[in-house]
Amino acid sequence: MRELRWATLGCGVIANQLAQAMESKGRKLYAVANRTHAKGVAFAEHYGIGKVYDQIDDVFDDPDVDVIYISTPHNTHIAYLRRALAAGKHVLCEKSITLNSDELREAMDLADANHVVLAEAMTLYHMPVYKKLNDIIASGALGELKLIQMNFGSYKEYDMANRFFNRNLAGGAMLDIGVYALSFVRWFMSSKPDQMLSQVKAAPTGVDEQAGILLTNPDGQMATVTLSLHAKQPKRGTAVFDKGYVEIYDYPRAERATITYVADGHTEVVEAGATDNALAYEVEDMETAIAGDSSVMHLDYTRDVMDMMTEIRCNQWHMYYPEEERA
């Protein structure tokens, strides 16, 4: 199979990490698309990328592009997904992949109709430590999952114009950081939660600033999630089984987990992969999916997480973005 040609749509922090991941594999991005052409040119010059499009939409019409990585703000994703998928491009899209479940279903239908791979760039699904933990769990060493406790809190300055609090840029804790916590929950739970209780504190702009969420699935597994954009918390995830519990810090790109076995209190440190290689793992799994094994991208988990976020944000909190009000 020939080497796939990747284009980045956007040239911010994640795009830089993508370019560096490619370089770590002895490769380069094929092309750059960016709304501000000068920034695209500077990005391409920095990484030795051969093509910069005059207009951002030109990337969709380029027959030489195989995969597009979308790393623009959440509320722009669906418009770019429509163009990319209809043009027959495989797409790896930054989290949150869409604003809501209806948008995601539309994108999934387009991917199916055009026989391409669509996936969310959720790093924890691709970090080797999670795959290693799955093997330990499957062995029965930890018993049955009972509880999950999740924390994610950032301290963002109270600037209501920045993207974290800006309603016009799909700001708020749920789509920015909650997506990580709920993806962790879905990774370990045996099925999607069907019971959801929550409380929310709104920022002055009307987006969610802080939240507490309680989840239960049909198997009786429970999870608690606390989120904040204005109160620092450790990025800590704990999965509690009847024979032991797993603790993971900095869980979105974790390379290390600690298991404590309750029978005698001894601990086991599980290490695999490297945080710095997070984007490289995503690229590898995406190319595996394009080669035929789409299960490694976990779009089913992405769908379940989007359903949870939509139920909580829209149906419980009644918090909508301008794009959703126009729909």
mmCIF file of C-alpha atoms in Angstrom:
data_model
loop_
_atom_site.group_PDB
_atom_site.id
_atom_site.type_symbol
_atom_site.label_atom_id
_atom_site.label_comp_id
_atom_site.label_asym_id
_atom_site.label_seq_id
_atom_site.Cartn_x
_atom_site.Cartn_y
_atom_site.Cartn_z
ATOM 1 C CA MET A 1 0.000 0.000 0.000
ATOM 2 C CA ARG A 2 1.345 3.418 -0.952
ATOM 3 C CA GLU A 3 1.984 6.038 1.694
ATOM 4 C CA LEU A 4 -1.157 8.032 2.439
ATOM 5 C CA ARG A 5 -1.092 11.762 1.802
ATOM 6 C CA TRP A 6 -2.327 13.818 4.754
ATOM 7 C CA ALA A 7 -3.499 17.433 4.696
ATOM 8 C CA THR A 8 -4.084 19.550 7.774
ATOM 9 C CA LEU A 9 -7.068 21.855 7.857
ATOM 10 C CA GLY A 10 -5.970 24.425 10.419
ATOM 11 C CA CYS A 11 -2.455 25.199 11.606
ATOM 12 C CA GLY A 12 -2.757 25.733 15.342
ATOM 13 C CA VAL A 13 -1.284 23.779 18.257
ATOM 14 C CA ILE A 14 -2.690 20.394 17.237
ATOM 15 C CA ALA A 15 -1.605 20.833 13.626
ATOM 16 C CA ASN A 16 1.929 21.511 14.840
ATOM 17 C CA GLN A 17 1.819 18.315 16.889
ATOM 18 C CA LEU A 18 0.538 16.434 13.844
ATOM 19 C CA ALA A 19 3.397 17.737 11.688
ATOM 20 C CA GLN A 20 5.881 16.739 14.388
ATOM 21 C CA ALA A 21 4.305 13.287 14.644
ATOM 22 C CA MET A 22 4.757 12.847 10.912
ATOM 23 C CA GLU A 23 8.391 13.915 11.189
ATOM 24 C CA SER A 24 8.939 11.362 13.961
ATOM 25 C CA LYS A 25 7.860 8.712 11.442
ATOM 26 C CA GLY A 26 10.182 10.079 8.760
ATOM 27 C CA ARG A 27 7.280 11.633 6.840
ATOM 28 C CA LYS A 28 5.780 15.029 6.116
ATOM 29 C CA LEU A 29 2.296 16.364 5.750
ATOM 30 C CA TYR A 30 1.344 16.684 2.102
ATOM 31 C CA ALA A 31 -0.570 19.963 2.289
ATOM 32 C CA VAL A 32 -1.866 22.787 4.484
ATOM 33 C CA ALA A 33 -5.261 24.487 4.353
ATOM 34 C CA ASN A 34 -5.875 27.485 6.580
ATOM 35 C CA ARG A 35 -8.328 30.368 6.624
ATOM 36 C CA THR A 36 -5.444 32.851 6.892
ATOM 37 C CA HIS A 37 -3.213 32.071 3.920
ATOM 38 C CA ALA A 38 -0.100 33.740 5.372
ATOM 39 C CA LYS A 39 -0.261 31.536 8.461
ATOM 40 C CA GLY A 40 -0.551 28.476 6.238
ATOM 41 C CA VAL A 41 2.519 29.555 4.283
ATOM 42 C CA ALA A 42 4.531 30.089 7.477
ATOM 43 C CA PHE A 43 3.445 26.696 8.797
ATOM 44 C CA ALA A 44 4.422 24.974 5.540
ATOM 45 C CA GLU A 45 7.808 26.669 5.462
ATOM 46 C CA HIS A 46 8.509 25.651 9.051
ATOM 47 C CA TYR A 47 7.793 21.964 8.382
ATOM 48 C CA GLY A 48 8.921 21.726 4.776
ATOM 49 C CA ILE A 49 5.435 21.018 3.436
ATOM 50 C CA GLY A 50 5.112 21.357 -0.304
ATOM 51 C CA LYS A 51 1.576 22.612 -0.828
ATOM 52 C CA VAL A 52 -0.451 25.494 0.640
ATOM 53 C CA TYR A 53 -3.920 26.170 -0.755
ATOM 54 C CA ASP A 54 -4.890 29.692 -1.805
ATOM 55 C CA GLN A 55 -8.376 29.120 -0.361
ATOM 56 C CA ILE A 56 -9.128 26.829 2.560
ATOM 57 C CA ASP A 57 -11.836 24.963 0.611
ATOM 58 C CA ASP A 58 -9.373 23.993 -2.127
ATOM 59 C CA VAL A 59 -8.202 21.055 -0.013
ATOM 60 C CA PHE A 60 -11.479 19.229 -0.654
ATOM 61 C CA ASP A 61 -11.023 19.370 -4.429
ATOM 62 C CA ASP A 62 -7.434 18.127 -4.465
ATOM 63 C CA PRO A 63 -7.448 14.564 -5.883
ATOM 64 C CA ASP A 64 -4.032 13.868 -4.342
ATOM 65 C CA VAL A 65 -5.252 14.256 -0.736
ATOM 66 C CA ASP A 66 -6.203 10.995 0.997
ATOM 67 C CA VAL A 67 -6.763 12.089 4.604
ATOM 68 C CA ILE A 68 -7.748 15.437 6.107
ATOM 69 C CA TYR A 69 -7.068 16.248 9.751
ATOM 70 C CA ILE A 70 -9.516 18.939 10.915
ATOM 71 C CA SER A 71 -8.320 20.978 13.900
ATOM 72 C CA THR A 72 -10.453 24.119 13.659
ATOM 73 C CA PRO A 73 -12.972 25.215 16.381
ATOM 74 C CA HIS A 74 -15.826 22.813 17.225
ATOM 75 C CA ASN A 75 -18.549 24.844 15.565
ATOM 76 C CA THR A 76 -16.788 24.782 12.177
ATOM 77 C CA HIS A 77 -16.421 21.005 12.072
ATOM 78 C CA ILE A 78 -19.709 19.947 10.511
ATOM 79 C CA ALA A 79 -19.352 22.300 7.527
ATOM 80 C CA TYR A 80 -15.863 20.987 6.801
ATOM 81 C CA LEU A 81 -16.924 17.389 7.421
ATOM 82 C CA ARG A 82 -19.691 17.726 4.850
ATOM 83 C CA ARG A 83 -17.251 18.959 2.216
ATOM 84 C CA ALA A 84 -14.475 16.493 3.023
ATOM 85 C CA LEU A 85 -16.602 13.353 3.278
ATOM 86 C CA ALA A 86 -18.641 14.189 0.171
ATOM 87 C CA ALA A 87 -15.335 14.583 -1.692
ATOM 88 C CA GLY A 88 -14.310 11.068 -0.699
ATOM 89 C CA LYS A 89 -11.642 12.051 1.838
ATOM 90 C CA HIS A 90 -10.935 10.091 4.989
ATOM 91 C CA VAL A 91 -11.243 12.442 7.980
ATOM 92 C CA LEU A 92 -9.665 12.534 11.415
ATOM 93 C CA CYS A 93 -11.378 15.367 13.271
ATOM 94 C CA GLU A 94 -10.389 17.023 16.525
ATOM 95 C CA LYS A 95 -12.629 16.639 19.526
ATOM 96 C CA SER A 96 -15.360 17.479 19.956
ATOM 97 C CA ILE A 97 -16.063 16.021 16.528
ATOM 98 C CA THR A 98 -19.388 17.876 16.201
ATOM 99 C CA LEU A 99 -21.636 20.046 18.362
ATOM 100 C CA ASN A 100 -24.338 17.430 18.841
ATOM 101 C CA SER A 101 -25.648 13.984 17.941
ATOM 102 C CA ASP A 102 -27.637 15.109 14.907
ATOM 103 C CA GLU A 103 -24.516 16.572 13.302
ATOM 104 C CA LEU A 104 -22.530 13.422 14.056
ATOM 105 C CA ARG A 105 -25.197 11.159 12.569
ATOM 106 C CA GLU A 106 -25.169 13.264 9.418
ATOM 107 C CA ALA A 107 -21.380 12.966 9.172
ATOM 108 C CA MET A 108 -21.457 9.214 9.806
ATOM 109 C CA ASP A 109 -24.066 8.756 7.077
ATOM 110 C CA LEU A 110 -21.905 10.744 4.654
ATOM 111 C CA ALA A 111 -18.858 8.634 5.506
ATOM 112 C CA ASP A 112 -20.830 5.441 4.890
ATOM 113 C CA ALA A 113 -22.250 6.723 1.612
ATOM 114 C CA ASN A 114 -18.798 7.682 0.337
ATOM 115 C CA HIS A 115 -16.972 4.607 1.711
ATOM 116 C CA VAL A 116 -14.445 6.571 3.758
ATOM 117 C CA VAL A 117 -13.230 6.451 7.349
ATOM 118 C CA LEU A 118 -14.458 9.106 9.761
ATOM 119 C CA ALA A 119 -12.965 9.294 13.251
ATOM 120 C CA GLU A 120 -12.545 11.630 16.195
ATOM 121 C CA ALA A 121 -9.009 12.409 17.335
ATOM 122 C CA MET A 122 -9.593 11.229 20.911
ATOM 123 C CA THR A 123 -6.049 10.551 22.082
ATOM 124 C CA LEU A 124 -6.846 8.269 25.002
ATOM 125 C CA TYR A 125 -8.394 5.672 22.668
ATOM 126 C CA HIS A 126 -4.994 5.285 21.027
ATOM 127 C CA MET A 127 -2.568 5.452 23.946
ATOM 128 C CA PRO A 128 -0.906 2.029 24.469
ATOM 129 C CA VAL A 129 -1.433 2.097 28.242
ATOM 130 C CA TYR A 130 -5.212 1.845 27.772
ATOM 131 C CA LYS A 131 -4.837 -1.128 25.476
ATOM 132 C CA LYS A 132 -2.561 -2.799 28.034
ATOM 133 C CA LEU A 133 -5.089 -2.131 30.799
ATOM 134 C CA ASN A 134 -7.805 -3.701 28.670
ATOM 135 C CA ASP A 135 -5.778 -6.916 28.514
ATOM 136 C CA ILE A 136 -5.453 -6.961 32.311
ATOM 137 C CA ILE A 137 -9.175 -6.329 32.753
ATOM 138 C CA ALA A 138 -10.044 -9.042 30.235
ATOM 139 C CA SER A 139 -7.934 -11.523 32.213
ATOM 140 C CA GLY A 140 -10.314 -11.167 35.163
ATOM 141 C CA ALA A 141 -7.558 -10.012 37.541
ATOM 142 C CA LEU A 142 -9.582 -6.959 38.598
ATOM 143 C CA GLY A 143 -13.039 -8.508 38.612
ATOM 144 C CA GLU A 144 -16.107 -6.526 37.597
ATOM 145 C CA LEU A 145 -16.232 -2.773 37.099
ATOM 146 C CA LYS A 146 -18.314 -0.969 39.722
ATOM 147 C CA LEU A 147 -17.500 2.756 39.725
ATOM 148 C CA ILE A 148 -15.584 5.409 37.803
ATOM 149 C CA GLN A 149 -14.564 8.777 39.249
ATOM 150 C CA MET A 150 -13.413 11.514 36.887
ATOM 151 C CA ASN A 151 -11.900 14.951 37.440
ATOM 152 C CA PHE A 152 -10.904 17.568 34.894
ATOM 153 C CA GLY A 153 -10.517 21.197 35.866
ATOM 154 C CA SER A 154 -8.671 24.019 34.162
ATOM 155 C CA TYR A 155 -8.159 27.558 35.421
ATOM 156 C CA LYS A 156 -8.964 29.853 32.533
ATOM 157 C CA GLU A 157 -8.834 33.612 33.014
ATOM 158 C CA TYR A 158 -12.275 35.175 33.092
ATOM 159 C CA ASP A 159 -12.075 36.594 29.583
ATOM 160 C CA MET A 160 -15.499 36.129 28.107
ATOM 161 C CA ALA A 161 -14.201 36.784 24.591
ATOM 162 C CA ASN A 162 -11.825 33.815 24.478
ATOM 163 C CA ARG A 163 -12.901 30.524 22.970
ATOM 164 C CA PHE A 164 -13.385 28.773 26.327
ATOM 165 C CA PHE A 165 -16.270 31.043 27.328
ATOM 166 C CA ASN A 166 -17.341 32.344 23.915
ATOM 167 C CA ARG A 167 -20.728 31.003 22.892
ATOM 168 C CA ASN A 168 -20.086 31.912 19.248
ATOM 169 C CA LEU A 169 -17.029 29.605 19.276
ATOM 170 C CA ALA A 170 -18.889 26.706 20.972
ATOM 171 C CA GLY A 171 -17.200 27.378 24.294
ATOM 172 C CA GLY A 172 -17.934 25.631 27.564
ATOM 173 C CA ALA A 173 -16.561 22.837 29.707
ATOM 174 C CA MET A 174 -18.525 19.966 28.175
ATOM 175 C CA LEU A 175 -17.202 20.122 24.622
ATOM 176 C CA ASP A 176 -13.714 21.268 25.594
ATOM 177 C CA ILE A 177 -12.796 19.012 28.535
ATOM 178 C CA GLY A 178 -15.889 16.948 29.355
ATOM 179 C CA VAL A 179 -15.434 15.011 26.134
ATOM 180 C CA TYR A 180 -12.207 13.549 27.560
ATOM 181 C CA ALA A 181 -13.786 12.506 30.850
ATOM 182 C CA LEU A 182 -16.787 10.911 29.148
ATOM 183 C CA SER A 183 -14.546 9.122 26.653
ATOM 184 C CA PHE A 184 -12.627 7.599 29.591
ATOM 185 C CA VAL A 185 -15.936 6.517 31.124
ATOM 186 C CA ARG A 186 -17.082 4.920 27.877
ATOM 187 C CA TRP A 187 -13.732 3.148 27.393
ATOM 188 C CA PHE A 188 -14.090 1.243 30.662
ATOM 189 C CA MET A 189 -17.867 0.807 30.892
ATOM 190 C CA SER A 190 -19.403 -2.259 29.277
ATOM 191 C CA SER A 191 -22.220 -0.203 27.725
ATOM 192 C CA LYS A 192 -23.364 3.383 27.257
ATOM 193 C CA PRO A 193 -24.945 5.037 30.308
ATOM 194 C CA ASP A 194 -28.717 5.324 29.982
ATOM 195 C CA GLN A 195 -29.367 7.234 33.212
ATOM 196 C CA MET A 196 -27.866 10.715 33.595
ATOM 197 C CA LEU A 197 -28.220 13.295 36.359
ATOM 198 C CA SER A 198 -26.359 16.599 36.363
ATOM 199 C CA GLN A 199 -25.957 20.087 37.743
ATOM 200 C CA VAL A 200 -24.362 23.021 35.968
ATOM 201 C CA LYS A 201 -23.039 26.498 36.710
ATOM 202 C CA ALA A 202 -23.168 28.806 33.720
ATOM 203 C CA ALA A 203 -20.556 31.382 32.810
ATOM 204 C CA PRO A 204 -21.809 34.949 32.181
ATOM 205 C CA THR A 205 -21.888 34.178 28.447
ATOM 206 C CA GLY A 206 -24.337 31.306 28.981
ATOM 207 C CA VAL A 207 -21.982 28.411 28.303
ATOM 208 C CA ASP A 208 -21.265 25.749 30.912
ATOM 209 C CA GLU A 209 -18.441 26.762 33.225
ATOM 210 C CA GLN A 210 -18.685 24.038 35.865
ATOM 211 C CA ALA A 211 -20.637 20.786 36.128
ATOM 212 C CA GLY A 212 -21.212 17.650 38.142
ATOM 213 C CA ILE A 213 -22.526 14.558 36.366
ATOM 214 C CA LEU A 214 -23.726 11.158 37.626
ATOM 215 C CA LEU A 215 -24.035 8.308 35.115
ATOM 216 C CA THR A 216 -25.377 4.745 35.333
ATOM 217 C CA ASN A 217 -25.487 2.137 32.564
ATOM 218 C CA PRO A 218 -27.823 -0.876 32.175
ATOM 219 C CA ASP A 219 -25.232 -3.108 33.882
ATOM 220 C CA GLY A 220 -25.338 -0.999 37.053
ATOM 221 C CA GLN A 221 -21.885 0.503 36.530
ATOM 222 C CA MET A 222 -21.752 4.101 37.760
ATOM 223 C CA ALA A 223 -19.571 7.130 37.109
ATOM 224 C CA THR A 224 -19.171 10.585 38.610
ATOM 225 C CA VAL A 225 -17.659 13.439 36.599
ATOM 226 C CA THR A 226 -16.662 16.911 37.825
ATOM 227 C CA LEU A 227 -15.650 19.585 35.315
ATOM 228 C CA SER A 228 -14.577 23.199 35.597
ATOM 229 C CA LEU A 229 -13.064 25.853 33.362
ATOM 230 C CA HIS A 230 -12.309 28.190 36.286
ATOM 231 C CA ALA A 231 -11.023 25.871 39.040
ATOM 232 C CA LYS A 232 -7.914 23.756 38.608
ATOM 233 C CA GLN A 233 -8.285 20.032 39.311
ATOM 234 C CA PRO A 234 -5.954 17.134 38.599
ATOM 235 C CA LYS A 235 -6.780 15.294 35.391
ATOM 236 C CA ARG A 236 -7.434 12.118 37.359
ATOM 237 C CA GLY A 237 -9.451 9.057 36.399
ATOM 238 C CA THR A 238 -10.173 6.163 38.749
ATOM 239 C CA ALA A 239 -11.844 2.943 37.625
ATOM 240 C CA VAL A 240 -12.982 0.841 40.587
ATOM 241 C CA PHE A 241 -13.418 -2.931 40.248
ATOM 242 C CA ASP A 242 -14.383 -5.413 42.936
ATOM 243 C CA LYS A 243 -10.820 -6.799 43.161
ATOM 244 C CA GLY A 244 -8.874 -3.572 42.702
ATOM 245 C CA TYR A 245 -8.837 -0.062 41.331
ATOM 246 C CA VAL A 246 -6.953 1.715 38.568
ATOM 247 C CA GLU A 247 -5.708 5.297 38.948
ATOM 248 C CA ILE A 248 -4.553 7.344 35.984
ATOM 249 C CA TYR A 249 -3.299 10.917 36.139
ATOM 250 C CA ASP A 250 -3.162 13.198 33.081
ATOM 251 C CA TYR A 251 -5.436 10.640 31.505
ATOM 252 C CA PRO A 252 -6.032 12.174 28.038
ATOM 253 C CA ARG A 253 -2.469 11.224 26.990
ATOM 254 C CA ALA A 254 -1.495 8.896 29.816
ATOM 255 C CA GLU A 255 1.538 6.629 29.652
ATOM 256 C CA ARG A 256 1.268 5.258 33.193
ATOM 257 C CA ALA A 257 -1.419 3.768 35.458
ATOM 258 C CA THR A 258 -1.336 2.342 38.990
ATOM 259 C CA ILE A 259 -3.405 -0.662 40.006
ATOM 260 C CA THR A 260 -4.093 -1.332 43.685
ATOM 261 C CA TYR A 261 -5.328 -4.824 44.528
ATOM 262 C CA VAL A 262 -7.717 -4.786 47.478
ATOM 263 C CA ALA A 263 -6.986 -8.308 48.786
ATOM 264 C CA ASP A 264 -3.542 -7.379 50.107
ATOM 265 C CA GLY A 265 -3.074 -3.737 49.131
ATOM 266 C CA HIS A 266 -0.152 -4.316 46.774
ATOM 267 C CA THR A 267 0.230 -2.051 43.775
ATOM 268 C CA GLU A 268 1.219 -2.640 40.183
ATOM 269 C CA VAL A 269 2.472 0.108 37.890
ATOM 270 C CA VAL A 270 1.457 -0.309 34.271
ATOM 271 C CA GLU A 271 3.486 1.651 31.728
ATOM 272 C CA ALA A 272 3.178 1.673 27.964
ATOM 273 C CA GLY A 273 3.765 4.183 25.221
ATOM 274 C CA ALA A 274 4.815 7.790 25.618
ATOM 275 C CA THR A 275 2.760 10.951 26.054
ATOM 276 C CA ASP A 276 4.858 12.765 23.457
ATOM 277 C CA ASN A 277 3.864 10.219 20.809
ATOM 278 C CA ALA A 278 0.091 10.712 21.206
ATOM 279 C CA LEU A 279 -0.480 12.095 17.711
ATOM 280 C CA ALA A 280 1.728 9.417 16.155
ATOM 281 C CA TYR A 281 -0.476 6.707 17.721
ATOM 282 C CA GLU A 282 -3.564 8.398 16.280
ATOM 283 C CA VAL A 283 -2.012 8.503 12.818
ATOM 284 C CA GLU A 284 -1.014 4.837 13.012
ATOM 285 C CA ASP A 285 -4.496 3.731 14.059
ATOM 286 C CA MET A 286 -6.154 5.921 11.435
ATOM 287 C CA GLU A 287 -4.039 4.382 8.706
ATOM 288 C CA THR A 288 -4.859 0.911 10.074
ATOM 289 C CA ALA A 289 -8.536 1.822 9.812
ATOM 290 C CA ILE A 290 -8.138 3.019 6.231
ATOM 291 C CA ALA A 291 -6.402 -0.267 5.445
ATOM 292 C CA GLY A 292 -9.479 -2.153 6.612
ATOM 293 C CA ASP A 293 -9.769 -2.347 10.405
ATOM 294 C CA SER A 294 -11.962 0.622 11.304
ATOM 295 C CA SER A 295 -12.635 -0.728 14.812
ATOM 296 C CA VAL A 296 -9.342 0.762 16.066
ATOM 297 C CA MET A 297 -10.810 4.273 15.756
ATOM 298 C CA HIS A 298 -13.779 3.584 18.108
ATOM 299 C CA LEU A 299 -16.362 5.694 16.296
ATOM 300 C CA ASP A 300 -19.014 3.750 18.227
ATOM 301 C CA TYR A 301 -17.621 5.180 21.475
ATOM 302 C CA THR A 302 -17.484 8.645 19.910
ATOM 303 C CA ARG A 303 -21.179 8.320 19.027
ATOM 304 C CA ASP A 304 -22.065 7.190 22.565
ATOM 305 C CA VAL A 305 -20.123 10.083 24.127
ATOM 306 C CA MET A 306 -21.779 12.582 21.776
ATOM 307 C CA ASP A 307 -25.192 11.188 22.729
ATOM 308 C CA MET A 308 -24.355 11.724 26.417
ATOM 309 C CA MET A 309 -23.086 15.266 25.857
ATOM 310 C CA THR A 310 -26.136 16.176 23.784
ATOM 311 C CA GLU A 311 -28.580 14.758 26.324
ATOM 312 C CA ILE A 312 -26.927 16.607 29.204
ATOM 313 C CA ARG A 313 -26.108 19.944 27.553
ATOM 314 C CA CYS A 314 -29.176 20.325 25.357
ATOM 315 C CA ASN A 315 -31.973 18.371 27.035
ATOM 316 C CA GLN A 316 -31.039 18.860 30.693
ATOM 317 C CA TRP A 317 -29.236 22.214 30.730
ATOM 318 C CA HIS A 318 -31.027 23.739 27.715
ATOM 319 C CA MET A 319 -27.753 25.264 26.582
ATOM 320 C CA TYR A 320 -27.544 25.708 22.828
ATOM 321 C CA TYR A 321 -25.096 27.327 20.452
ATOM 322 C CA PRO A 322 -26.209 29.815 17.772
ATOM 323 C CA GLU A 323 -25.868 27.169 15.046
ATOM 324 C CA GLU A 324 -28.274 24.915 16.919
ATOM 325 C CA GLU A 325 -30.832 27.673 17.434
ATOM 326 C CA ARG A 326 -30.915 28.302 13.681
ATOM 327 C CA ALA A 327 -31.436 24.613 12.902
#
